[in-house]
CSV table of C-alpha atoms in Angstrom, one decimal:
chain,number,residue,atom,x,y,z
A,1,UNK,CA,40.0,152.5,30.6
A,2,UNK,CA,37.0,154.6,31.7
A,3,UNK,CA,38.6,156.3,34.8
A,4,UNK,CA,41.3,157.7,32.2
A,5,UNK,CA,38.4,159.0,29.9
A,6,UNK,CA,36.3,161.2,31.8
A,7,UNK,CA,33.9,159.2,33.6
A,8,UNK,CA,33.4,160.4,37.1
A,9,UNK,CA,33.0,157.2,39.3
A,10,UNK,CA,34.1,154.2,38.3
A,11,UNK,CA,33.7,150.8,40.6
A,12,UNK,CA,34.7,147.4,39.6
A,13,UNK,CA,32.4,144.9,41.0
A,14,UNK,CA,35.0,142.4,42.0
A,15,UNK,CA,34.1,138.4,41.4
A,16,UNK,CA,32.3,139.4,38.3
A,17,UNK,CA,28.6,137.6,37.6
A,18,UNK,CA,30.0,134.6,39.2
A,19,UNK,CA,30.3,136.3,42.7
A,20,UNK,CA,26.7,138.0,42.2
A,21,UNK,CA,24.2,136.3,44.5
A,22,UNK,CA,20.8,138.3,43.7
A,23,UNK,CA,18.6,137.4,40.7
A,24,UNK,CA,20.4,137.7,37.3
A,25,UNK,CA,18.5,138.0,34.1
A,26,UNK,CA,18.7,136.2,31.2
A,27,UNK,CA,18.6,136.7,27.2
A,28,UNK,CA,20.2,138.9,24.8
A,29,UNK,CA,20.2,143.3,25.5
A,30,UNK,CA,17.4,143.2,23.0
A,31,UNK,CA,14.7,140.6,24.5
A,32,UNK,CA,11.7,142.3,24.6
A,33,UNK,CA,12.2,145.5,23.4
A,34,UNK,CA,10.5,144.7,20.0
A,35,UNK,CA,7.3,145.5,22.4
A,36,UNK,CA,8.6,149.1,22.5
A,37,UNK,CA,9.3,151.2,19.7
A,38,UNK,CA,11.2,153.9,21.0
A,39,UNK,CA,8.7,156.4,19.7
A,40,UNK,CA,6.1,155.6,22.2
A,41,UNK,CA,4.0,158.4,23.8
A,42,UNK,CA,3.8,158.6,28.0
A,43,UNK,CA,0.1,157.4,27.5
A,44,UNK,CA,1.6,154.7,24.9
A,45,UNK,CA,4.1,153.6,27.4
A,46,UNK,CA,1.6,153.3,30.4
A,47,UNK,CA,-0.7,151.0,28.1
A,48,UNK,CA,2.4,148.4,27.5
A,49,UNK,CA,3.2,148.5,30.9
A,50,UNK,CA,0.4,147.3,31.9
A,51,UNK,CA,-0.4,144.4,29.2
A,52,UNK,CA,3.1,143.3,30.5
A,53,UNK,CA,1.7,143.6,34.0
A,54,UNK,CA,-1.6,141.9,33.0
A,55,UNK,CA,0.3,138.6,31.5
A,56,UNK,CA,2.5,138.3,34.7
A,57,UNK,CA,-1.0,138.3,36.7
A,58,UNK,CA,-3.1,135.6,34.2
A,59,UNK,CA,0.8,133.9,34.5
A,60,UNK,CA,0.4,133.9,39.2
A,61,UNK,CA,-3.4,133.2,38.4
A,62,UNK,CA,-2.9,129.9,35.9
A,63,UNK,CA,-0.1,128.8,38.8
A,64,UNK,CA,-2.5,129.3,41.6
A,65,UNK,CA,-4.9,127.2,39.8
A,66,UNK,CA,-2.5,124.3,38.9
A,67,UNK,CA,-0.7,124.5,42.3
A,68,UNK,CA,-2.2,121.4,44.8
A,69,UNK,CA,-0.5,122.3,48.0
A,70,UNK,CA,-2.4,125.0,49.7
A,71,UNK,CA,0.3,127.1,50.7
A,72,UNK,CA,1.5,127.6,47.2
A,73,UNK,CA,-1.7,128.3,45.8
A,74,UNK,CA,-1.7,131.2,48.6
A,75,UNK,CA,1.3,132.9,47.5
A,76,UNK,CA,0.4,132.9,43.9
A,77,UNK,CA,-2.7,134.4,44.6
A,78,UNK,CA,-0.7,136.8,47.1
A,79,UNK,CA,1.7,137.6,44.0
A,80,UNK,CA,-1.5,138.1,41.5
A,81,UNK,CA,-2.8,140.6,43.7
A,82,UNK,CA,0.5,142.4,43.8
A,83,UNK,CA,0.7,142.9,39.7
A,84,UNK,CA,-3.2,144.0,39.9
A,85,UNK,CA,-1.8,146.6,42.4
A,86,UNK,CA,1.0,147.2,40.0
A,87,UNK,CA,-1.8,147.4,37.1
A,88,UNK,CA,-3.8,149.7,39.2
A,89,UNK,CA,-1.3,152.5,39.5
A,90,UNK,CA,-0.3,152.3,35.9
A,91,UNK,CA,-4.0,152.8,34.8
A,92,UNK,CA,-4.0,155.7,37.5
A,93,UNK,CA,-0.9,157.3,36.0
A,94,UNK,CA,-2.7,157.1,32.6
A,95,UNK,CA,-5.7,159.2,33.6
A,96,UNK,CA,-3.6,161.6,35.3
A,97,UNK,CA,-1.3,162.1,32.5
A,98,UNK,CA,-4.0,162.1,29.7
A,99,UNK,CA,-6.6,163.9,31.5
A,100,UNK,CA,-8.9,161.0,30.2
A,101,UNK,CA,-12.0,160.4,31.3
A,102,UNK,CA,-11.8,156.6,31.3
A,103,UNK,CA,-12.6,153.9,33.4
A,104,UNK,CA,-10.6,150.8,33.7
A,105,UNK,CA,-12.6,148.4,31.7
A,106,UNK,CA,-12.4,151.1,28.5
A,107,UNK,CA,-8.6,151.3,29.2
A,108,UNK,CA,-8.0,148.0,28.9
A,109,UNK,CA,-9.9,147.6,26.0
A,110,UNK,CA,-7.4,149.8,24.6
A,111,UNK,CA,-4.2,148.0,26.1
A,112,UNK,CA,-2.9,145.7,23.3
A,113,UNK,CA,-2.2,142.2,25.2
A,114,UNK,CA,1.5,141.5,25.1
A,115,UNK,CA,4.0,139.0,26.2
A,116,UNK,CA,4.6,138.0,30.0
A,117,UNK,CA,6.2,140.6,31.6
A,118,UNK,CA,9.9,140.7,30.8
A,119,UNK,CA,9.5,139.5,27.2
A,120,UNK,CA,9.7,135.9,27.5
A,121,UNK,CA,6.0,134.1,27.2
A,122,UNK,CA,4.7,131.7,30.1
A,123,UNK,CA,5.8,128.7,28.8
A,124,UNK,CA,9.4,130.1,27.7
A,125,UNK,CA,9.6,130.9,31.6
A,126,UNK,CA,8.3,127.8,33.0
A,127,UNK,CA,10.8,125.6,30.5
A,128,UNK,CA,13.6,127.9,31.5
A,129,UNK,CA,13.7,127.8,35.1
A,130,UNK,CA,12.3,124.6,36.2
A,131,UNK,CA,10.7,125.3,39.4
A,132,UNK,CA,9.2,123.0,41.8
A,133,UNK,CA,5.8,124.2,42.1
A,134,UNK,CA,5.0,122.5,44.9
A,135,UNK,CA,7.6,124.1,47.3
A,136,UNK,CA,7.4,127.6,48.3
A,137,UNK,CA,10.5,128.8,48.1
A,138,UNK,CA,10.9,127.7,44.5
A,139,UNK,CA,7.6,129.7,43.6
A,140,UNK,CA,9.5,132.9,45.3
A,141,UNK,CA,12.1,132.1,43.2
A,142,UNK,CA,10.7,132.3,40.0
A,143,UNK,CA,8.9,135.4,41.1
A,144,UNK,CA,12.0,136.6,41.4
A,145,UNK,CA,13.6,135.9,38.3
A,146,UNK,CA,10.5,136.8,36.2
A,147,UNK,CA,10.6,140.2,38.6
A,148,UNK,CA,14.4,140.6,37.4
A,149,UNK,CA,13.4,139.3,33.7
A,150,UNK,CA,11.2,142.7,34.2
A,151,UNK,CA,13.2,145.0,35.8
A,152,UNK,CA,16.2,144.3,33.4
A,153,UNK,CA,13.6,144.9,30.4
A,154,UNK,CA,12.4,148.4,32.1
A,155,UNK,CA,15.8,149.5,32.2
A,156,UNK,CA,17.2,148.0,28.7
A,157,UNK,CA,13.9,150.4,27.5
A,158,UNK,CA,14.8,153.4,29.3
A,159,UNK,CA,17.8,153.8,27.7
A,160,UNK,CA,15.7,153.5,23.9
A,161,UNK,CA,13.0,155.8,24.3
A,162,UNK,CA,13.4,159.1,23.3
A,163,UNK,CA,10.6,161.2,25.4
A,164,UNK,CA,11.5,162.1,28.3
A,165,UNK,CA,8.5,162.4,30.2
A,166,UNK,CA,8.0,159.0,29.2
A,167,UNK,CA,11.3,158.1,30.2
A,168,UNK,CA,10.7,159.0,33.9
A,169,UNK,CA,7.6,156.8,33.7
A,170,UNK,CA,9.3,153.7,32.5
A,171,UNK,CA,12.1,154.9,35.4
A,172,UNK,CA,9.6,154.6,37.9
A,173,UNK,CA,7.9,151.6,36.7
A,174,UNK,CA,11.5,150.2,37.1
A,175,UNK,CA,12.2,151.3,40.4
A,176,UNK,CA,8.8,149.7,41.6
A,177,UNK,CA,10.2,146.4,40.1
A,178,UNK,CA,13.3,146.8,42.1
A,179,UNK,CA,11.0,147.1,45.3
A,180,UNK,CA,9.4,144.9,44.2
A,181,UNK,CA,12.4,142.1,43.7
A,182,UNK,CA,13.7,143.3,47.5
A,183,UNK,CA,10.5,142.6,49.4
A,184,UNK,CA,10.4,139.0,48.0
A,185,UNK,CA,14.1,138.1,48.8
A,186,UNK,CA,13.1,139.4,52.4
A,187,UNK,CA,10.2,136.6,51.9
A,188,UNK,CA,12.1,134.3,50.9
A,189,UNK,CA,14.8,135.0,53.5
A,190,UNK,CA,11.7,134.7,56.3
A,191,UNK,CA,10.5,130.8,55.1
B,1,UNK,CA,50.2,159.4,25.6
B,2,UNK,CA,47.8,159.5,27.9
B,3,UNK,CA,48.9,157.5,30.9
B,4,UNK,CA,46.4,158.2,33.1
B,5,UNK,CA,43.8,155.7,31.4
B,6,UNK,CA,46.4,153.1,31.9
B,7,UNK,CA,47.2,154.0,35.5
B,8,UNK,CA,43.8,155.1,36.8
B,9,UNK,CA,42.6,152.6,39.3
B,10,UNK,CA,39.0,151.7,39.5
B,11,UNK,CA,37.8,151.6,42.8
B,12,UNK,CA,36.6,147.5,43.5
B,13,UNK,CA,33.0,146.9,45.3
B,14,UNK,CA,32.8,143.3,46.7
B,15,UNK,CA,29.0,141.9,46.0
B,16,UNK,CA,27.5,143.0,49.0
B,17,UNK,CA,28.6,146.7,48.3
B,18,UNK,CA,27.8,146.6,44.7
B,19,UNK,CA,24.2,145.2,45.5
B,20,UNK,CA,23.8,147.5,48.2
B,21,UNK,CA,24.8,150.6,45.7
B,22,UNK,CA,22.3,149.4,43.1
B,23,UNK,CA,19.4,148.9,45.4
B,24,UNK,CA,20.0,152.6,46.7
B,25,UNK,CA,20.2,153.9,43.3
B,26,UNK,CA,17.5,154.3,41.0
B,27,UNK,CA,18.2,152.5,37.5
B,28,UNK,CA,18.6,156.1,35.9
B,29,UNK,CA,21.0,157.2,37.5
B,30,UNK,CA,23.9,154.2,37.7
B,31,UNK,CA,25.2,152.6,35.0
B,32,UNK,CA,26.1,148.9,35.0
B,33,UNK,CA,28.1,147.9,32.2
B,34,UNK,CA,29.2,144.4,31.2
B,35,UNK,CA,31.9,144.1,29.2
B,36,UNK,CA,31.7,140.2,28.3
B,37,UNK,CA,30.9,138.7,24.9
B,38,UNK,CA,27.3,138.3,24.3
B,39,UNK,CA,26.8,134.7,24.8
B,40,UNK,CA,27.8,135.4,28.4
B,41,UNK,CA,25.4,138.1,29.0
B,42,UNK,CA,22.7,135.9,27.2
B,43,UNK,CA,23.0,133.5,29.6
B,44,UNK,CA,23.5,135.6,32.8
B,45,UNK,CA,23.7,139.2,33.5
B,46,UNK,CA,23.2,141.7,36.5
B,47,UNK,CA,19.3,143.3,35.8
B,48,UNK,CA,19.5,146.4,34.0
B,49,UNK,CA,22.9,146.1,32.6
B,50,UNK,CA,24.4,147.6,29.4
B,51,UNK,CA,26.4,145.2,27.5
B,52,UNK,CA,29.4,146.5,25.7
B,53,UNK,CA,32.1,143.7,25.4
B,54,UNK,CA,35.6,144.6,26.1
B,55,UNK,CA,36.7,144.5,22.8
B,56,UNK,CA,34.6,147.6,21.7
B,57,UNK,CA,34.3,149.1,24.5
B,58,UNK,CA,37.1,151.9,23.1
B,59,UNK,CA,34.8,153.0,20.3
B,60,UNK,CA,31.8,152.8,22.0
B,61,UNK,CA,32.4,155.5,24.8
B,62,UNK,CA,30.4,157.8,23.5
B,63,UNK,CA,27.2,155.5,24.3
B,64,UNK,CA,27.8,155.5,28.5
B,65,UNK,CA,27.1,158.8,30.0
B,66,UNK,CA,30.9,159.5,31.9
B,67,UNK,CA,28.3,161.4,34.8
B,68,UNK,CA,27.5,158.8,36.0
B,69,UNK,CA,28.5,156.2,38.4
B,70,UNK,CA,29.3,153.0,36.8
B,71,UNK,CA,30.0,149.5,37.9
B,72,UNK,CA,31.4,147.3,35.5
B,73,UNK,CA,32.3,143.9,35.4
């Protein structure tokens, strides 16, 4: 139908969802985006990125604490420091953007706390995908679905806001994610 | 008539290829568009994907960009 009507490329991913073996997300096209209004600003924008980015952190650091073996606890204190990385060059794309001068405490005093990255809350996540919390790969795991929860949500955004400065921003927010989701497979692929 | 939407044949990318294509394509610039009903999306989808079931998909055209590549399944 599409090839007939214009559209350049066209590729049929054959198999469908059932023959996809990466992280899927969940939920319906609009999960989450209630946290985006469409109209936001490229400062706006920045500033719900990283509330998102700050619940998925206080999400790794409230696993790290309730995790008993050592080697768990580990990686979700490996996977907190990540999302303060991530956090870090979000309140770094803020001051270059605004031309602010603000320091990180003041901006997050102005970032409005929002739900776990993604859209779903901690507790929606941890009912949902059931993880053994004791075994490594199973932590990786639900990194990874909570890192394709996010990138899914980036991209379902992109598509609703009108700026496009602010576009790009939430584009390359997104394309970090998808890093992001590839450099845990390889870590799960190396346990 | 147009024939050639009926004829046209969509290339087919098993999942390796289709994974590899998305990870070297930024999220902008791909479109990945599910054409399932919504309670099958809800429950799974491929990140990032546009849902547009089958059944509208005709009157909906206009809301995929035809520029770019798009995977659908």
């Amino acid at each position: 139908m599409l090839s007939g009507k214009g559209f350049k490329k066209v590729f049929n991913v054959s198999g469908g969802i059932k023959a996809w073996k990466s992280k899927t997300a969940i939920g319906p096209q609009d999960l989450g985006l209630d946290l985006f209004s469409g109209k936001e600003s490229c400062k706006d924008v920045l500033k719900v990125a990283y509330s998102l980015e700050q619940g998925l952190r206080e999400f790794y650091v409230d696993m790290e604490e309730k995790a008993v073996k050592f080697s768990v606890k580990d990686l979700f204190g490996k996977l907190a420091d990540i999302e303060v990385k991530h956090q870090m060059s979000i309140y770094l794309a803020y001051t270059d953007i605004s031309g602010e001068d603000v320091d990180k405490q003041s901006f997050e005093d102005m970032v409005e706390k929002k739900a776990l990255e993604g859209g779903l809350s901690t507790n929606e996540y941890l009912g949902l995908f059931k993880s053994d919390l004791d075994s490594e790969a199973d932590v990786i795991s639900l990194a990874m679905s909570i890192e394709a929860q996010a990138l899914d949500l980036y991209q379902r955004v992109s598509g609703k806001i009108d700026d496009k400065d602010s576009q790009k921003i939430i584009n390359q927010i997104a394309n970090e994610e998808k890093a992001h989701l590839a450099s845990l497979g390889k870590l799960l692929d190396s346990l | 008539m147009k024939w050639m939407q009926f004829f046209t044949p969509a290339k087919s990318l098993d999942y390796d290829e289709a994974e590899s294509y998305i990870a070297q394509h930024p999220g902008d610039q791909i479109t990945i568009l599910d054409v399932r009903q919504p309670s099958e999306y809800r429950q799974s989808h491929i990140p990032g994907a546009t849902l547009i079931p089958l059944p509208t998909l005709d009157e909906r055209l206009s809301e995929l960009d035809p520029e770019k590549p798009t995977l659908v399944y």
